[in-house]
Amino acid sequence: MKKYLWIVVASLILSSCFGIRPEFQQGMNERKFLRQNKEAVLSGIDGNIKVYRVQRDDRFFVLATFENGQLIKLEERELTPVWGPPIQNDEN
């Protein structure tokens, strides 16, 4: 009985590992990228090069560069704050 229990546990662990798909990978097809990242926005086009922007959260975004439909470059950047630090007035 223990042997069957271990087989079931091992198969569950292995099946969960195979279900994970990488979000981005070098050479990824542009069509597959857009299917996985529905919130991607076209940021720029220059000949055969297209750049898509994917918002991560409030502070970070990813720029994915495609050439001829294949992912060639991936950059993660941080948004710069719109307002600077608060200015203190010391008029006494």
Short mmCIF file of C-alpha atoms in Angstrom, two decimals:
data_model
loop_
_atom_site.label_atom_id
_atom_site.label_comp_id
_atom_site.label_asym_id
_atom_site.label_seq_id
_atom_site.Cartn_x
_atom_site.Cartn_y
_atom_site.Cartn_z
CA MET A 1 0.00 0.00 0.00
CA LYS A 2 2.86 2.40 0.84
CA LYS A 3 4.42 1.67 -2.53
CA TYR A 4 1.26 2.77 -4.36
CA LEU A 5 0.98 5.87 -2.20
CA TRP A 6 4.56 6.87 -3.13
CA ILE A 7 3.83 6.29 -6.80
CA VAL A 8 0.75 8.55 -6.62
CA VAL A 9 2.65 11.27 -4.74
CA ALA A 10 5.59 11.13 -7.17
CA SER A 11 3.30 11.31 -10.20
CA LEU A 12 1.47 14.33 -8.76
CA ILE A 13 4.74 16.14 -8.12
CA LEU A 14 6.09 15.38 -11.59
CA SER A 15 2.86 16.34 -13.32
CA SER A 16 2.82 19.71 -11.55
CA CYS A 17 6.37 20.42 -12.77
CA PHE A 18 5.47 19.80 -16.41
CA GLY A 19 2.49 22.17 -16.24
CA ILE A 20 4.70 25.24 -15.82
CA ARG A 21 5.32 27.16 -19.03
CA PRO A 22 7.98 29.86 -19.18
CA GLU A 23 6.47 33.28 -19.65
CA PHE A 24 9.27 34.39 -21.96
CA GLN A 25 12.07 32.51 -23.68
CA GLN A 26 14.66 33.37 -26.31
CA GLY A 27 13.42 32.60 -29.81
CA MET A 28 9.77 32.55 -28.73
CA ASN A 29 7.23 33.07 -31.50
CA GLU A 30 5.50 36.48 -31.51
CA ARG A 31 2.09 34.86 -31.85
CA LYS A 32 2.67 32.64 -28.79
CA PHE A 33 3.90 35.65 -26.82
CA LEU A 34 0.75 37.61 -27.61
CA ARG A 35 -1.45 34.63 -26.68
CA GLN A 36 0.22 34.35 -23.27
CA ASN A 37 0.36 38.11 -22.65
CA LYS A 38 -2.99 39.55 -23.66
CA GLU A 39 -2.16 42.85 -21.95
CA ALA A 40 0.90 43.42 -24.19
CA VAL A 41 0.89 46.76 -26.01
CA LEU A 42 2.83 47.54 -29.19
CA SER A 43 5.42 50.12 -28.17
CA GLY A 44 7.34 50.62 -31.41
CA ILE A 45 7.94 49.38 -34.95
CA ASP A 46 11.15 49.84 -36.93
CA GLY A 47 11.25 47.79 -40.13
CA ASN A 48 11.23 44.10 -39.13
CA ILE A 49 11.64 44.93 -35.42
CA LYS A 50 8.61 45.22 -33.13
CA VAL A 51 8.74 46.13 -29.44
CA TYR A 52 5.93 45.16 -27.05
CA ARG A 53 5.45 46.50 -23.53
CA VAL A 54 3.98 44.35 -20.75
CA GLN A 55 3.12 46.01 -17.45
CA ARG A 56 4.28 43.87 -14.48
CA ASP A 57 2.89 45.89 -11.58
CA ASP A 58 2.83 49.53 -10.48
CA ARG A 59 6.61 49.97 -10.73
CA PHE A 60 7.97 47.52 -13.33
CA PHE A 61 7.40 46.73 -17.00
CA VAL A 62 8.97 44.43 -19.60
CA LEU A 63 10.04 45.38 -23.13
CA ALA A 64 10.07 42.41 -25.51
CA THR A 65 11.81 42.97 -28.86
CA PHE A 66 10.90 40.76 -31.82
CA GLU A 67 12.72 40.54 -35.14
CA ASN A 68 10.99 38.66 -37.97
CA GLY A 69 8.50 37.20 -35.46
CA GLN A 70 11.12 35.78 -33.03
CA LEU A 71 11.95 37.11 -29.56
CA ILE A 72 15.51 38.46 -29.61
CA LYS A 73 15.75 40.76 -26.57
CA LEU A 74 13.98 41.11 -23.24
CA GLU A 75 14.39 44.06 -20.85
CA GLU A 76 12.80 44.68 -17.46
CA ARG A 77 12.63 48.33 -16.46
CA GLU A 78 11.40 50.35 -13.53
CA LEU A 79 9.00 53.26 -13.95
CA THR A 80 10.33 56.63 -12.88
CA PRO A 81 8.13 58.43 -10.40
CA VAL A 82 6.05 61.28 -11.81
CA TRP A 83 6.50 63.40 -8.71
CA GLY A 84 9.77 63.83 -6.90
CA PRO A 85 10.19 63.74 -3.14
CA PRO A 86 8.17 66.29 -1.17
CA ILE A 87 9.76 69.72 -0.86
CA GLN A 88 9.98 71.05 2.67
CA ASN A 89 9.61 74.77 3.30
CA ASP A 90 11.63 75.97 6.29
CA GLU A 91 10.41 79.55 6.51
CA ASN A 92 10.53 80.41 10.21
#
